[in-house]
Tab-separated table of C-alpha atoms and ligand atoms in Angstrom:
chain	number	residue	atom	x	y	z
A	1	MET	CA	11.750	5.478	-24.888
A	2	SER	CA	9.472	3.072	-26.509
A	3	GLU	CA	5.657	3.422	-26.356
A	4	VAL	CA	4.038	1.418	-23.639
A	5	GLU	CA	0.418	0.892	-22.780
A	6	PRO	CA	0.043	2.899	-19.614
A	7	VAL	CA	-1.077	1.010	-16.483
A	8	VAL	CA	-2.211	2.197	-12.960
A	9	VAL	CA	-2.692	-0.620	-10.500
A	10	VAL	CA	-3.753	-0.174	-6.783
A	11	HIS	CA	-4.342	-2.270	-3.810
A	12	GLY	CA	-6.181	-1.745	-0.556
A	13	GLY	CA	-4.377	-4.123	1.707
A	14	ALA	CA	-3.974	-7.892	1.975
A	15	TRP	CA	-5.708	-9.555	5.038
A	16	ALA	CA	-8.855	-11.439	6.103
A	17	ILE	CA	-11.313	-8.698	5.135
A	18	PRO	CA	-14.670	-9.273	6.663
A	19	GLU	CA	-17.818	-9.155	4.364
A	20	LYS	CA	-19.112	-5.887	5.681
A	21	LEU	CA	-15.986	-4.158	4.175
A	22	TRP	CA	-16.020	-5.856	0.741
A	23	SER	CA	-17.976	-3.243	-1.103
A	24	GLU	CA	-16.489	-0.283	0.410
A	25	SER	CA	-13.048	-1.505	-0.183
A	26	LEU	CA	-13.725	-2.393	-3.811
A	27	ASP	CA	-15.331	1.000	-4.447
A	28	GLY	CA	-12.214	2.686	-2.861
A	29	VAL	CA	-9.701	0.860	-5.103
A	30	LYS	CA	-11.788	1.322	-8.234
A	31	THR	CA	-12.034	5.119	-7.551
A	32	ALA	CA	-8.422	5.331	-6.828
A	33	ALA	CA	-7.340	3.424	-10.009
A	34	ARG	CA	-9.482	5.717	-12.101
A	35	CYS	CA	-8.134	8.764	-10.299
A	36	GLY	CA	-4.509	7.886	-10.924
A	37	TYR	CA	-5.163	7.028	-14.619
A	38	LYS	CA	-6.931	10.282	-15.189
A	39	VAL	CA	-3.779	12.122	-13.912
A	40	LEU	CA	-1.648	10.108	-16.521
A	41	LYS	CA	-4.354	11.013	-19.171
A	42	ASP	CA	-4.150	14.563	-18.374
A	43	GLY	CA	-0.384	14.681	-18.899
A	44	GLY	CA	0.754	13.941	-15.244
A	45	SER	CA	3.951	11.969	-14.599
A	46	ALA	CA	3.843	8.373	-13.293
A	47	THR	CA	4.887	9.882	-9.873
A	48	ASP	CA	1.915	12.194	-10.021
A	49	ALA	CA	-0.409	9.407	-10.775
A	50	ALA	CA	0.897	7.192	-7.983
A	51	GLU	CA	0.586	10.067	-5.470
A	52	ALA	CA	-2.988	11.015	-6.566
A	53	ALA	CA	-4.204	7.320	-6.385
A	54	VAL	CA	-2.661	6.936	-2.946
A	55	ILE	CA	-4.197	10.229	-1.684
A	56	SER	CA	-7.605	9.038	-2.728
A	57	LEU	CA	-7.033	5.809	-0.820
A	58	GLU	CA	-5.725	7.698	2.260
A	59	ASP	CA	-8.859	9.856	2.253
A	60	CYS	CA	-11.141	6.721	2.179
A	61	PRO	CA	-11.855	5.667	5.727
A	62	ALA	CA	-12.267	2.031	4.752
A	63	PHE	CA	-8.449	1.767	4.535
A	64	ASP	CA	-5.677	1.781	7.105
A	65	ALA	CA	-3.905	4.822	5.815
A	66	GLY	CA	-4.446	8.533	6.520
A	67	THR	CA	-7.930	8.820	7.617
A	68	GLY	CA	-9.000	5.356	9.078
A	69	SER	CA	-5.441	4.476	10.168
A	70	VAL	CA	-5.336	1.873	12.947
A	71	LEU	CA	-4.163	2.618	16.473
A	72	THR	CA	-1.008	1.935	18.344
A	73	PHE	CA	-1.055	0.218	21.647
A	74	ASP	CA	-1.368	3.544	23.324
A	75	GLU	CA	-4.249	4.769	21.116
A	76	GLN	CA	-2.282	7.018	18.697
A	77	VAL	CA	-2.102	7.182	14.887
A	78	GLU	CA	1.438	6.751	13.525
A	79	MET	CA	1.696	6.383	9.846
A	80	ASP	CA	4.348	5.258	7.365
A	81	ALA	CA	4.523	6.052	3.618
A	82	ILE	CA	6.858	5.903	0.626
A	83	ILE	CA	7.007	7.183	-2.875
A	84	MET	CA	9.645	6.200	-5.442
A	85	GLU	CA	10.155	7.049	-9.070
A	86	GLY	CA	11.779	4.663	-11.392
A	87	THR	CA	13.704	6.983	-13.823
A	88	THR	CA	16.344	8.132	-11.313
A	89	MET	CA	15.264	5.733	-8.571
A	90	LYS	CA	14.805	8.480	-6.206
A	91	ALA	CA	12.574	7.770	-3.149
A	92	GLY	CA	11.131	9.647	-0.217
A	93	ALA	CA	9.500	8.200	2.845
A	94	VAL	CA	8.186	8.974	6.262
A	95	GLY	CA	7.864	6.722	9.348
A	96	ALA	CA	5.798	7.104	12.515
A	97	ILE	CA	4.431	10.458	11.285
A	98	ARG	CA	1.526	11.872	13.218
A	99	ASN	CA	-1.344	14.430	12.638
A	100	VAL	CA	-1.077	14.821	8.790
A	101	LYS	CA	-3.934	13.857	6.482
A	102	ASN	CA	-1.796	12.563	3.634
A	103	PRO	CA	1.574	11.012	4.527
A	104	VAL	CA	2.405	10.314	0.924
A	105	LYS	CA	2.492	14.025	0.239
A	106	VAL	CA	5.188	14.399	2.846
A	107	ALA	CA	7.030	11.413	1.410
A	108	ARG	CA	7.080	13.116	-1.907
A	109	LEU	CA	8.377	16.329	-0.324
A	110	VAL	CA	11.188	14.264	1.272
A	111	MET	CA	12.057	12.814	-2.081
A	112	GLU	CA	12.098	16.226	-3.845
A	113	LYS	CA	13.334	18.587	-1.182
A	114	THR	CA	15.806	16.830	0.904
A	115	PRO	CA	19.029	14.830	0.315
A	116	HIS	CA	17.540	11.931	2.455
A	117	VAL	CA	15.176	9.056	1.745
A	118	LEU	CA	13.462	8.547	5.169
A	119	LEU	CA	12.374	11.006	7.919
A	120	VAL	CA	10.672	9.577	11.079
A	121	GLY	CA	8.702	10.800	14.065
A	122	GLU	CA	9.043	14.355	15.224
A	123	GLY	CA	11.658	15.172	12.482
A	124	ALA	CA	9.117	14.153	9.879
A	125	ASN	CA	6.411	16.179	11.404
A	126	LYS	CA	8.614	19.176	11.752
A	127	PHE	CA	9.649	18.903	8.091
A	128	ALA	CA	6.044	18.549	7.104
A	129	ILE	CA	5.049	21.762	8.726
A	130	GLU	CA	8.031	23.643	7.369
A	131	HIS	CA	6.927	22.520	3.846
A	132	GLY	CA	3.420	23.826	4.193
A	133	ILE	CA	1.572	20.494	5.139
A	134	GLU	CA	-1.286	21.390	7.418
A	135	GLU	CA	-1.272	19.643	10.848
A	136	VAL	CA	-4.640	18.110	11.593
A	137	ASP	CA	-6.281	17.325	14.897
A	138	PRO	CA	-5.405	13.533	15.472
A	139	ASP	CA	-8.971	12.820	16.285
A	140	THR	CA	-10.018	13.589	12.643
A	141	LEU	CA	-7.818	10.614	11.609
A	142	ILE	CA	-9.367	8.159	14.121
A	143	THR	CA	-12.556	6.365	13.260
A	144	PRO	CA	-14.763	4.616	15.774
A	145	TYR	CA	-13.933	1.482	13.851
A	146	ALA	CA	-10.237	1.931	14.662
A	147	LYS	CA	-11.023	2.205	18.343
A	148	GLU	CA	-13.161	-0.855	18.304
A	149	LYS	CA	-10.417	-2.781	16.665
A	150	LEU	CA	-7.858	-1.714	19.282
A	151	ALA	CA	-10.168	-2.809	21.966
A	152	LYS	CA	-10.651	-6.167	20.473
A	153	PHE	CA	-7.027	-6.727	19.459
A	154	LYS	CA	-4.951	-5.406	22.369
A	155	GLN	CA	-2.090	-7.870	21.562
A	156	TYR	CA	-0.074	-7.255	18.440
A	157	ASN	CA	0.667	-10.995	17.948
A	158	LYS	CA	-2.954	-11.910	17.951
A	159	THR	CA	-3.722	-9.172	15.605
A	160	VAL	CA	-0.962	-10.181	13.149
A	161	TYR	CA	-2.029	-13.899	13.351
A	162	SER	CA	-5.763	-13.269	12.705
A	163	LEU	CA	-5.373	-10.578	10.019
A	164	PHE	CA	-2.817	-12.122	7.836
A	165	ASN	CA	-2.858	-16.010	8.412
A	166	LYS	CA	-4.366	-17.727	5.378
A	167	PHE	CA	-4.832	-21.144	7.020
A	168	ASP	CA	-6.695	-20.119	9.998
A	169	PRO	CA	-7.989	-16.570	9.684
A	170	VAL	CA	-10.130	-14.939	12.175
A	171	GLU	CA	-12.093	-12.371	10.303
A	172	GLY	CA	-10.820	-9.533	12.177
A	173	ASP	CA	-12.191	-6.035	12.355
A	174	GLY	CA	-9.027	-4.747	10.778
A	175	HIS	CA	-8.402	-2.697	7.540
A	176	ASP	CA	-5.365	-2.251	5.616
A	177	THR	CA	-2.569	-0.437	3.873
A	178	VAL	CA	-2.850	0.996	0.354
A	179	GLY	CA	-0.445	1.309	-2.561
A	180	CYS	CA	-0.183	2.076	-6.172
A	181	ALA	CA	2.296	1.033	-9.089
A	182	VAL	CA	2.369	2.873	-12.402
A	183	VAL	CA	3.937	2.715	-15.809
A	184	ASP	CA	3.289	5.614	-18.077
A	185	GLY	CA	3.215	5.706	-21.878
A	186	SER	CA	6.946	6.192	-22.146
A	187	GLY	CA	7.790	3.261	-19.822
A	188	ARG	CA	8.472	5.527	-16.810
A	189	THR	CA	7.500	3.931	-13.479
A	190	ALA	CA	6.587	4.906	-9.934
A	191	CYS	CA	5.135	3.429	-6.780
A	192	ALA	CA	3.618	4.557	-3.636
A	193	THR	CA	2.597	2.925	-0.382
A	194	SER	CA	0.825	4.264	2.731
A	195	THR	CA	-0.265	2.677	6.036
A	196	GLY	CA	-1.235	3.235	9.548
A	197	GLY	CA	0.517	0.011	10.197
A	198	ILE	CA	-0.929	-2.868	12.368
A	199	THR	CA	-3.430	-2.471	15.195
A	200	ALA	CA	-1.773	-2.550	18.764
A	201	LYS	CA	1.813	-2.021	17.231
A	202	MET	CA	4.205	-0.648	19.726
A	203	PRO	CA	4.653	3.172	19.631
A	204	GLY	CA	7.491	3.854	17.397
A	205	ARG	CA	7.219	0.760	15.377
A	206	VAL	CA	7.924	1.304	11.680
A	207	GLY	CA	6.741	-1.284	9.218
A	208	ASP	CA	7.871	-2.297	5.780
A	209	SER	CA	5.765	0.290	3.867
A	210	PRO	CA	8.399	3.127	4.040
A	211	ILE	CA	11.289	0.889	3.394
A	212	VAL	CA	12.716	0.908	-0.178
A	213	GLY	CA	12.728	-2.822	-1.442
A	214	ALA	CA	10.212	-3.890	1.210
A	215	GLY	CA	7.017	-1.707	0.918
A	216	GLY	CA	7.772	-0.435	-2.579
A	217	TYR	CA	10.299	-0.384	-5.408
A	218	ALA	CA	10.499	1.389	-8.816
A	219	ASP	CA	13.141	1.052	-11.452
A	220	ASP	CA	12.363	1.941	-15.049
A	221	ILE	CA	14.529	-0.875	-16.189
A	222	VAL	CA	12.361	-3.468	-14.507
A	223	GLY	CA	8.990	-1.975	-13.212
A	224	ALA	CA	7.181	-0.849	-10.153
A	225	VAL	CA	5.866	-2.819	-7.018
A	226	SER	CA	3.947	-2.024	-3.998
A	227	THR	CA	3.304	-4.501	-1.243
A	228	THR	CA	1.101	-5.044	1.832
A	229	GLY	CA	0.919	-7.673	4.541
A	230	HIS	CA	2.778	-8.527	7.708
A	231	GLY	CA	5.464	-5.791	7.773
A	232	GLU	CA	8.079	-7.649	9.653
A	233	ALA	CA	8.056	-10.514	7.288
A	234	ILE	CA	8.005	-8.127	4.281
A	235	ILE	CA	11.058	-6.329	5.535
A	236	ARG	CA	12.850	-9.559	6.291
A	237	SER	CA	12.229	-10.946	2.865
A	238	CYS	CA	12.770	-7.627	1.019
A	239	LEU	CA	9.481	-8.466	-0.768
A	240	ALA	CA	9.295	-5.538	-3.310
A	241	ARG	CA	12.912	-6.031	-4.377
A	242	HIS	CA	12.441	-9.773	-4.461
A	243	ILE	CA	9.658	-9.368	-6.882
A	244	ALA	CA	11.606	-6.841	-8.914
A	245	ALA	CA	14.545	-9.286	-8.968
A	246	ASN	CA	12.310	-11.941	-10.334
A	247	MET	CA	11.028	-9.681	-13.108
A	248	SER	CA	14.460	-8.641	-13.951
A	249	ALA	CA	15.326	-12.280	-14.449
A	250	GLY	CA	12.790	-12.462	-17.254
A	251	LYS	CA	9.791	-13.682	-15.213
A	252	GLY	CA	6.370	-12.201	-16.019
A	253	ALA	CA	4.716	-9.999	-13.312
A	254	LEU	CA	2.319	-12.767	-12.316
A	255	THR	CA	4.994	-15.471	-11.786
A	256	ALA	CA	7.238	-12.882	-10.049
A	257	THR	CA	4.668	-11.855	-7.464
A	258	GLU	CA	3.527	-15.547	-6.965
A	259	GLU	CA	6.988	-16.907	-6.429
A	260	SER	CA	8.115	-14.027	-4.120
A	261	LEU	CA	4.967	-14.437	-1.950
A	262	ALA	CA	5.496	-18.164	-1.831
A	263	TYR	CA	9.130	-17.680	-0.778
A	264	MET	CA	8.119	-15.337	2.083
A	265	GLU	CA	5.527	-17.936	3.245
A	266	ALA	CA	7.916	-20.942	2.929
A	267	ARG	CA	10.975	-19.249	4.547
A	268	ILE	CA	9.438	-17.203	7.343
A	269	ASN	CA	5.753	-18.023	7.390
A	270	GLY	CA	4.860	-14.571	6.191
A	271	PHE	CA	1.779	-13.624	4.406
A	272	GLY	CA	0.775	-10.702	2.313
A	273	GLY	CA	0.114	-9.259	-1.150
A	274	ALA	CA	1.651	-7.413	-3.980
A	275	ILE	CA	0.807	-5.349	-7.099
A	276	ALA	CA	3.422	-5.048	-9.852
A	277	VAL	CA	3.696	-3.707	-13.268
A	278	SER	CA	6.577	-4.097	-15.606
A	279	CYS	CA	8.195	-1.335	-17.550
A	280	LYS	CA	6.408	-2.911	-20.572
A	281	GLY	CA	2.882	-2.802	-18.990
A	282	ASP	CA	2.654	-6.405	-17.849
A	283	VAL	CA	0.590	-6.216	-14.673
A	284	ALA	CA	-0.150	-8.482	-11.734
A	285	THR	CA	-2.008	-8.479	-8.477
A	286	ASN	CA	-1.378	-11.261	-6.126
A	287	PHE	CA	-1.888	-12.285	-2.428
A	288	SER	CA	-1.280	-15.153	-0.030
A	289	THR	CA	-3.941	-13.791	2.493
A	290	PRO	CA	-7.576	-14.631	2.344
A	291	ARG	CA	-8.444	-11.491	0.347
A	292	MET	CA	-6.937	-8.168	-1.055
A	293	PRO	CA	-8.927	-5.511	-2.920
A	294	TRP	CA	-7.129	-4.449	-6.098
A	295	ALA	CA	-7.971	-2.540	-9.314
A	296	TYR	CA	-6.087	-1.425	-12.342
A	297	VAL	CA	-6.816	0.493	-15.493
A	298	LYS	CA	-5.266	-0.592	-18.817
A	299	GLU	CA	-6.423	-0.239	-22.460
A	300	GLY	CA	-9.648	1.599	-21.543
A	301	LYS	CA	-10.837	-1.052	-19.174
A	302	LEU	CA	-11.046	-1.237	-15.320
A	303	HIS	CA	-10.114	-4.615	-13.862
A	304	TYR	CA	-10.756	-5.354	-10.188
A	305	GLY	CA	-11.331	-8.083	-7.541
A	306	ILE	CA	-11.061	-8.846	-3.916
A	307	HIS	CA	-11.286	-12.605	-3.542
A	308	PRO	CA	-8.750	-15.363	-4.681
A	309	GLY	CA	-9.240	-15.846	-8.463
A	310	GLN	CA	-11.859	-13.039	-8.871
A	311	HIS	CA	-11.259	-10.794	-11.934
A	312	GLU	CA	-13.964	-8.467	-13.015
A	313	VAL	CA	-13.756	-6.086	-16.052
A	314	GLU	CA	-15.730	-3.014	-16.787
A	315	ASP	CA	-15.281	0.032	-19.071
A	316	TYR	CA	-12.912	2.672	-17.674
B	401	LIG	N1	2.498	-3.793	5.859
B	401	LIG	C1	1.824	-3.013	6.804
B	401	LIG	C2	2.662	-2.998	8.067
B	401	LIG	O1	3.136	-3.933	8.505
B	401	LIG	C3	0.437	-3.566	7.094
B	401	LIG	C4	-0.234	-4.060	5.875
B	401	LIG	O2	0.145	-4.018	4.841
B	401	LIG	O3	-1.374	-4.421	6.199
B	401	LIG	O4	2.782	-1.855	8.663
């Protein structure tokens, strides 16, 4: 395989993020991008780097994943996660899993230890315990903020409208999904995505994040993608695969993400965001929502932003 400039790119969810969360969200994505890149520099694989970056984001309560996950209508935390590696295109995922700190770790175990791609609900929890994942008290995953939000948005439809709609956003007290896409120095790719979903979702609702081709996609021949936004729209438009198909057709990562997000909006009025890195190291972060915190490390520099058009750079 040819030499490629390695890239680790992460996002912290696309939605109408209120000002009080801007700095915490930016710190969270910057830390996660650095963390994933360090794993690569220390000799880890693209999959190791994607997992480490997403664990860092799951552990940050500013995001809707792991600790800080939003609540279902009946006040529970149910989380979805995926990990996919682009060399063999193996993937592992969990849906509606409860009581674990890091769903992405369970997703990786599904990928590596089972003949399946997706385990959900009680089966996913049972599998996690059998593979040494500690069960945590659900209250440790619930922040006061998640409770406030559920009280405010007791209607899923209202939540979806206000968190994602770019034309008339209500700056909701929501917080969001996390993800990572990686290409290593040999052109090997991986992605991971993790979420608590959307406030006031129905118990048992599984969103786009654990679905291959919707919440994430990795193929060494093309690149890696992680998405965020209105899950039902992302599933229906196969957003991650749509972006990969655009890249595969020769479009750059930026054009590919822009066109796929525009397609989702035009066809089904869906809003969201995506990060993508090609197998050659071409990277893009893009969103059709009011904001999305993102960060990536490439060529010794850390790039980051949260507002449309914002792109800051500092030394890694
Ligand atoms: N896509 C996630 C879901 O619908 C939420 C998000 O990305 O904000 O579960």
